[in-house]
Coordinates of C-alpha atoms in Angstrom, one line a residue:
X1 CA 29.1 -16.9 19.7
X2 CA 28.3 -14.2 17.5
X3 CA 28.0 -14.2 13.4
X4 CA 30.0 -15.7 10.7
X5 CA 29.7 -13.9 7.4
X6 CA 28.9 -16.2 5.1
X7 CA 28.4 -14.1 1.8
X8 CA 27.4 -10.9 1.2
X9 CA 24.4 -11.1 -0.7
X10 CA 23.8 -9.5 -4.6
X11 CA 22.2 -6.1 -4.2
X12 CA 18.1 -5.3 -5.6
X13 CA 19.3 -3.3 -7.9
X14 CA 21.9 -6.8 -9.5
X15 CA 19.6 -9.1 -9.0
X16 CA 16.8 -7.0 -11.4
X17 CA 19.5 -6.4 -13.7
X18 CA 20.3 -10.0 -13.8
X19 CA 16.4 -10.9 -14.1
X20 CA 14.9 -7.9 -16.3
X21 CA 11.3 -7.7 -16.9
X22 CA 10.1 -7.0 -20.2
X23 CA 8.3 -4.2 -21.3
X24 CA 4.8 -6.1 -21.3
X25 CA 5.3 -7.7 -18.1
X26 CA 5.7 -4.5 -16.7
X27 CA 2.6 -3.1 -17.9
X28 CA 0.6 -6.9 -16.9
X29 CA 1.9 -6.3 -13.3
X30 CA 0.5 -2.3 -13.0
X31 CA -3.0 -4.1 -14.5
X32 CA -2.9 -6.4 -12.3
X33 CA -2.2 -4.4 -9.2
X34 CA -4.8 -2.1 -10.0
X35 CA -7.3 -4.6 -10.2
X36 CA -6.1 -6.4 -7.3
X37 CA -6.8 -2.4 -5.4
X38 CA -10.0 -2.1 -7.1
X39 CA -11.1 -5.6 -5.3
X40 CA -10.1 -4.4 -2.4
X41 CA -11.3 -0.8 -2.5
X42 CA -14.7 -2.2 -3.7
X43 CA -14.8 -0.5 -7.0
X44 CA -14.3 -4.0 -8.7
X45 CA -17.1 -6.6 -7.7
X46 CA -15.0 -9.4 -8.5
X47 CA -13.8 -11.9 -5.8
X48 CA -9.7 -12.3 -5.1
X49 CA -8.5 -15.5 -4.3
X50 CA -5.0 -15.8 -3.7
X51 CA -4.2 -19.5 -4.3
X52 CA -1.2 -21.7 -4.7
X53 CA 1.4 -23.9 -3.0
X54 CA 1.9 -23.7 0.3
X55 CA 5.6 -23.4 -0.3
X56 CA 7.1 -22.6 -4.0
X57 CA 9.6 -25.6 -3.5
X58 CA 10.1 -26.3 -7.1
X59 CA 10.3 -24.5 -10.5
X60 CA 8.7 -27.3 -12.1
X61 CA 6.3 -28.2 -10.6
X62 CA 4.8 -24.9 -9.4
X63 CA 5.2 -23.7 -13.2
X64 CA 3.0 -26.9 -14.2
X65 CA 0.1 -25.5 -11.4
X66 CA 0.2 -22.2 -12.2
X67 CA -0.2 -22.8 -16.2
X68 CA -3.1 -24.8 -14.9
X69 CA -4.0 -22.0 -12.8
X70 CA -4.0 -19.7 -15.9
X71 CA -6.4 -21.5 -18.0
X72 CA -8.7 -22.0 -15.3
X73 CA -8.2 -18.0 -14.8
X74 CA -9.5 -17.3 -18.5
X75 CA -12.6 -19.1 -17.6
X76 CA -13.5 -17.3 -14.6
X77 CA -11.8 -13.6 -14.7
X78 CA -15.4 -12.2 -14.9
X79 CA -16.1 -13.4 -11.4
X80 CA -12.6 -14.2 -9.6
X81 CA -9.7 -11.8 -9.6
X82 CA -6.8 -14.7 -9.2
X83 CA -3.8 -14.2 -7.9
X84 CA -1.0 -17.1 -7.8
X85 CA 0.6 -17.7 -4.5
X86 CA 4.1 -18.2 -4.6
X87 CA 5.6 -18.1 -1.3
X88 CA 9.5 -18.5 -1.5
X89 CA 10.3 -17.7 2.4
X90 CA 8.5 -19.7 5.1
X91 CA 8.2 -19.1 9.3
X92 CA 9.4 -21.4 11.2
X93 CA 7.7 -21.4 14.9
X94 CA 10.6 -23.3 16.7
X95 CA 13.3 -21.6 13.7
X96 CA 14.0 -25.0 12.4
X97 CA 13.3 -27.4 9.4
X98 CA 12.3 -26.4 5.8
X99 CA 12.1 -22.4 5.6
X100 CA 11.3 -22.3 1.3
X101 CA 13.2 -21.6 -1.3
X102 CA 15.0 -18.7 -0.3
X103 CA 16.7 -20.4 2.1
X104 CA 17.6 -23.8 0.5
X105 CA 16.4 -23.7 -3.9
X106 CA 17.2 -27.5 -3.6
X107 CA 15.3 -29.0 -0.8
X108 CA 17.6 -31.6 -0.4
X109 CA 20.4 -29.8 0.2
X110 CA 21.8 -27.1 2.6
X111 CA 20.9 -23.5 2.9
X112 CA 22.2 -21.0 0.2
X113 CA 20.8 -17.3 1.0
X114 CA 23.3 -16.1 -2.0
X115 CA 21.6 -18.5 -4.7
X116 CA 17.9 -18.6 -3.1
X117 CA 17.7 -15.1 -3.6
X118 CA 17.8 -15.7 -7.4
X119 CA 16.0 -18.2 -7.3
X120 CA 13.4 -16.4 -5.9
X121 CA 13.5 -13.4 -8.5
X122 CA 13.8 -15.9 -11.0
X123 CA 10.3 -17.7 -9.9
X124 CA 8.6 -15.2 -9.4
X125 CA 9.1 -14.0 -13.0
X126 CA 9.2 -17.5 -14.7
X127 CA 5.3 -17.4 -13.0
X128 CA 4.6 -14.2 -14.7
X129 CA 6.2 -14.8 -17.9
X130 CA 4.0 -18.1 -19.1
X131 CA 0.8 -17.0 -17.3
X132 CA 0.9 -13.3 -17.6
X133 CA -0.2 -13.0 -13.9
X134 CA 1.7 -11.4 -11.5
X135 CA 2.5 -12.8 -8.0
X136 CA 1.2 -12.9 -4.0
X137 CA 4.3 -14.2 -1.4
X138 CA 4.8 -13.7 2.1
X139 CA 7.3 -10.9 3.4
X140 CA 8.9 -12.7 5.8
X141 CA 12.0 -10.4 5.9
X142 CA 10.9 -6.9 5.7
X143 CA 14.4 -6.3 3.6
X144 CA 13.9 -8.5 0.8
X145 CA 10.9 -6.7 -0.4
X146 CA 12.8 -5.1 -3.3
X147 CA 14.3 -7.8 -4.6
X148 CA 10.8 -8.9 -6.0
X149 CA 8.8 -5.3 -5.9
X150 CA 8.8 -4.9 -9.6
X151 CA 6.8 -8.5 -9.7
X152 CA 4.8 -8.9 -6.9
X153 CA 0.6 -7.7 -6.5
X154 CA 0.2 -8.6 -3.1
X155 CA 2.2 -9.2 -0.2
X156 CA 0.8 -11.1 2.9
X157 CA 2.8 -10.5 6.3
X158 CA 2.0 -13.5 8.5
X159 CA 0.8 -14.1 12.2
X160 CA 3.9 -14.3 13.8
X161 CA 5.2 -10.9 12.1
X162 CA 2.4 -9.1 12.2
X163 CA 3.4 -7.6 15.8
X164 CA 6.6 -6.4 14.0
X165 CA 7.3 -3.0 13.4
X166 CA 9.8 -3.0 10.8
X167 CA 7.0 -5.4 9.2
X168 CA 4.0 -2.7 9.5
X169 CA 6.6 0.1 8.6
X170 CA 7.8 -1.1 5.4
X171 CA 4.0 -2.6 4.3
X172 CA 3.2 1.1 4.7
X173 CA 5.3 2.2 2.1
X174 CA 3.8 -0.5 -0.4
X175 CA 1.9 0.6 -3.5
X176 CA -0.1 -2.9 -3.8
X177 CA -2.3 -4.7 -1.5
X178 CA -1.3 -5.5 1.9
X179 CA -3.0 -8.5 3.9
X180 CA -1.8 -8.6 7.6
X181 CA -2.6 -11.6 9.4
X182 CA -4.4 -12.1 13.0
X183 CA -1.8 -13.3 15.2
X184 CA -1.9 -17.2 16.5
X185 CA -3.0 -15.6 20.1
X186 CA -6.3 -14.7 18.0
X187 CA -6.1 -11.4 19.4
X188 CA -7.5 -9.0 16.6
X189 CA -6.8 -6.1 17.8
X190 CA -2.9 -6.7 17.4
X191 CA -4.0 -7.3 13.2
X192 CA -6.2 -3.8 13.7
X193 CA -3.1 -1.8 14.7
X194 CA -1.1 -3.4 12.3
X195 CA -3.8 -2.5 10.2
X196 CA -4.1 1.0 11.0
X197 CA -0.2 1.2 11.1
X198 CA 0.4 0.2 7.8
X199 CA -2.4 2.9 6.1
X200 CA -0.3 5.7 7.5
X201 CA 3.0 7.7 6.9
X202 CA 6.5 6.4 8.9
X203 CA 9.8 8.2 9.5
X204 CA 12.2 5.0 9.7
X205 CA 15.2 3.3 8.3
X206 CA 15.2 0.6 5.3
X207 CA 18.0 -1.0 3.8
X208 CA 20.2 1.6 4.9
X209 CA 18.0 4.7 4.1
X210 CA 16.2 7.1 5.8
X211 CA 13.0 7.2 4.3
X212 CA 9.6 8.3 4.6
X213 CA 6.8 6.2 3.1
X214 CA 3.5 7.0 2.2
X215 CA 1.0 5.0 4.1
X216 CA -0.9 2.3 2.4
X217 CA -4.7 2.8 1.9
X218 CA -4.9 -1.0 0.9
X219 CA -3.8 -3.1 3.9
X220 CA -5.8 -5.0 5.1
X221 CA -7.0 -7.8 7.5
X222 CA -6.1 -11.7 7.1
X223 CA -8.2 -14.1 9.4
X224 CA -6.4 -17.0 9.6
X225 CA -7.6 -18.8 12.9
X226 CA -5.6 -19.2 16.2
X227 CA -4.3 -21.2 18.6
X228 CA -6.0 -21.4 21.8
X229 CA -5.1 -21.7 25.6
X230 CA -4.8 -25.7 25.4
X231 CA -2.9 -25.7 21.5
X232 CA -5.9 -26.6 19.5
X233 CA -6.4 -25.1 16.5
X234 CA -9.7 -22.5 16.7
X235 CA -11.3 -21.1 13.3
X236 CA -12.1 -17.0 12.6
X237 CA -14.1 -17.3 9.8
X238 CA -17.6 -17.8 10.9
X239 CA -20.6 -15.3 10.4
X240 CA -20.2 -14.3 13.9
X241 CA -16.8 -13.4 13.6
X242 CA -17.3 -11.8 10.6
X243 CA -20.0 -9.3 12.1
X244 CA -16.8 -8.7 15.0
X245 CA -14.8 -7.6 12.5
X246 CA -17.3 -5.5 10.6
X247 CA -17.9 -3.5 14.2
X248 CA -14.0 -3.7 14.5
X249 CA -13.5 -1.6 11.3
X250 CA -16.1 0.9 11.7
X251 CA -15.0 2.0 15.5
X252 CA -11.8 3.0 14.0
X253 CA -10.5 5.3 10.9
X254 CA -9.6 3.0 8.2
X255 CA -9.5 3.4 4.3
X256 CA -10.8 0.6 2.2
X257 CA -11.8 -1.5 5.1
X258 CA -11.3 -5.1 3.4
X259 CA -10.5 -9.1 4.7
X260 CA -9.8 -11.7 2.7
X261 CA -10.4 -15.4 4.7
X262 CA -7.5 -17.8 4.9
X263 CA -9.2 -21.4 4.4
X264 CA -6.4 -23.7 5.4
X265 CA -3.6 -23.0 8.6
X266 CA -6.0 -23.2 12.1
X267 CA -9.3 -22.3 10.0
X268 CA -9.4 -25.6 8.8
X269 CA -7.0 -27.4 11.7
X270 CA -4.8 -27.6 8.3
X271 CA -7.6 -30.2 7.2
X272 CA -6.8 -29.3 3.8
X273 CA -10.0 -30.8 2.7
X274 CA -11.9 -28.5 4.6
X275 CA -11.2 -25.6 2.5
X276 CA -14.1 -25.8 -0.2
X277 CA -16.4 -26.0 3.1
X278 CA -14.6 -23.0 4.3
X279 CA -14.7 -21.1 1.5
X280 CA -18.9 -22.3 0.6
X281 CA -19.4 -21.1 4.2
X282 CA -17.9 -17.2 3.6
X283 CA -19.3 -17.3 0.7
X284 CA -23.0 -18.2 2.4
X285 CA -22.2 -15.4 5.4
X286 CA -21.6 -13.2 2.3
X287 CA -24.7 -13.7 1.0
X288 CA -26.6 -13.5 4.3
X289 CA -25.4 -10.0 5.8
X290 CA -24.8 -6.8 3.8
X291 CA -22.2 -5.5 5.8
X292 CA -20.0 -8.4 5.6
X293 CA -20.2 -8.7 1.6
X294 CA -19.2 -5.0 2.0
X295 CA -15.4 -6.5 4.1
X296 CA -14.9 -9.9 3.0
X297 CA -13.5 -9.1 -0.7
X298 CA -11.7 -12.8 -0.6
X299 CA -9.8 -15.8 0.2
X300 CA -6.4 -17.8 0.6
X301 CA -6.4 -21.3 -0.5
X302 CA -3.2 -23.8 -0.4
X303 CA -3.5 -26.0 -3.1
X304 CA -0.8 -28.1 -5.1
X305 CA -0.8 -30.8 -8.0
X306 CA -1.8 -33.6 -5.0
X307 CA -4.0 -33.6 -1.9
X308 CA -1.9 -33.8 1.2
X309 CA 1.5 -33.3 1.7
X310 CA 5.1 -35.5 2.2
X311 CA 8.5 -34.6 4.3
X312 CA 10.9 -32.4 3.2
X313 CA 12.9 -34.9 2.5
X314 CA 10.3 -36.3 -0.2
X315 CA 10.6 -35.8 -3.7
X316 CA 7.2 -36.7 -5.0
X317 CA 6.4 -34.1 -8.1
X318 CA 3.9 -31.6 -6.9
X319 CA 3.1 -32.9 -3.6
X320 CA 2.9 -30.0 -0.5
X321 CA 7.1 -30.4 1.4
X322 CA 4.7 -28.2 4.2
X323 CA 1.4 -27.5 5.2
X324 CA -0.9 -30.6 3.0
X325 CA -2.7 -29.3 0.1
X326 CA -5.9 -29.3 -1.7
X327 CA -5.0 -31.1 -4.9
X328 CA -5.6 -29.8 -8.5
X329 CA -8.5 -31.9 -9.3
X330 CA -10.3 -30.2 -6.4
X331 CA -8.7 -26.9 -6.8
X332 CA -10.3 -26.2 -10.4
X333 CA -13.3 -27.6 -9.7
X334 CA -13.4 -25.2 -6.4
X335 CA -13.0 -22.3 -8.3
X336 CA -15.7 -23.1 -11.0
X337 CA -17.9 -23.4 -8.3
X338 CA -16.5 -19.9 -6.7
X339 CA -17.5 -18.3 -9.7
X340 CA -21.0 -19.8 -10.6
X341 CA -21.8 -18.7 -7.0
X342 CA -20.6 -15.3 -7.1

């Protein structure tokens, strides 16, 4: 019973010396935050997708996408404010199997917190280094946030945190965007108080510290589908829902009310090939009602090298290790048609 200390882990402060951004890269990742705000704040027309592997499981293979990713980014930054997913930590709902990078940097080997830590700093920046965008991941431990601070431009907190107050607390005291996610129940208005939570000013304690934080004027909602009474998988993202979560946001006092659409997890009943339907479908609702072209300001999509996904235990290059993937043939030629659309 009880803990066993394993290893004390290297400090923020380290693990940025270790891994130091340059001087450019700093001034990419204020840019791109302050786009990524102006998306969501509706002063920038432009449509955020945050798009990448479901899990980051490997430097070389999610460098190879996101270089991709980039060139397809040059082609279509008039229309699509893209952000590259790279999600190092992953929920577990039972606590087992794979749980990213952070936890195990090899896959195929056990869990090193101590090494996965750098590894995550250090994927993070490899990302923005060769592309010159900066990052989206998922904060699934409210603590770790500073490790990557200085590199990320979104932060999503996922349905089974989202009830979490240490979660709502510290997205409060983010300067970037903040999506929080609908819980798996479905029930919105846990993601509205989140919501509302995260805009405002706390009194609590992080990493050791007292501290006050500012409140976050860009949180916002994720709809990611949900899990209904019999386990089946139940999508959010239809016009009708949309319109809910338009009357949703103007009963209540929020800042830059904003949603972005998650096209894969029970949306599509992780039919990864679903997702261009998905996203056509927003995009349609979009077109169709005023008020929700005035929210829905973008979309999530998982996408890898290959369509589908293997075990852990696989080592196929660029194939999903979690949730199955769009491939990249589909991926690029998703986001062409994004932005010819828009």
């Amino acid at each position: 019973m009880g803990f066993e200390y394993i290893n004390q882990m290297p400090s923020p402060a380290e693990t940025k010396q270790q891994f130091q951004m340059s001087g450019s890269l700093r001034r990419a990742k204020q840019a791109n935050d302050e786009a990524v705000k102006a998306v969501l704040s509706g002063e920038d027309s432009r449509f955020l997708v945050i798009i990448g592997p479901c899990s980051a499981d490997r430097e070389d293979a999610v460098l190879d996408y996101m270089v991709r990713l980039a060139g397809v980014n040059e082609k279509v930054r008039d229309k699509l404010m893209i952000v590259p997913r790279v999600y190092t930590s992953k929920p577990r709902t039972t606590g087992s199997g794979y749980k990213g990078l952070l936890h195990q940097p090899n896959p195929h080997t056990l869990s090193d917190l101590y090494r996965g830590i750098l590894a995550m700093r250090r994927m993070h920046m490899r990302v923005a280094e060769e592309t010159g965008m900066t990052t989206a991941d998922e904060m699934l431990y409210p603590e770790l946030y500073e490790y990557t601070s200085d590199l990320l431009s979104y932060v999503a907190v996922g349905a089974r945190s989202v009830e979490n107050q240490q979660h709502r607390l510290t997205a409060s005291g983010m300067d970037i965007g903040a999506g929080l996610k609908n819980p798996t129940s479905g029930e919105l208005s846990v993601m509205m108080n989140a919501i509302l939570a995260a805009q405002n000013s706390h009194h609590f304690i992080f990493r050791g510290w007292e501290v006050v934080s500012g409140g976050n004027p860009y949180a916002h909602a994720i709809l990611r589908g949900y899990t209904d009474s019999r386990g089946h998988s139940a999508p959010n993202y239809h016009y009708e829902d949309l319109q809910k979560l338009c009357e949703l946001y103007a009963a209540g006092d929020y800042r830059n009310p904003a949603v972005v659409i998650d096209a894969n997890h029970a949306n599509s009943g992780k039919r990864f090939d679903e997702q261009p339907r998905i996203v056509k479908e927003v995009l349609d609702s979009r077109r169709d009602s005023a008020d929700i072209a005035g929210i829905v300001k973008g979309v999530m999509v998982e996408s890898y090298l290959l369509d589908g996904c293997q075990r852990a235990s696989g080592n196929t290059y660029g194939l999903s290790i979690t949730d199955p993937c769009l491939g990249w043939e589909k991926t690029e030629r998703l986001l062409y048609d994004m932005a010819e659309e828009l």
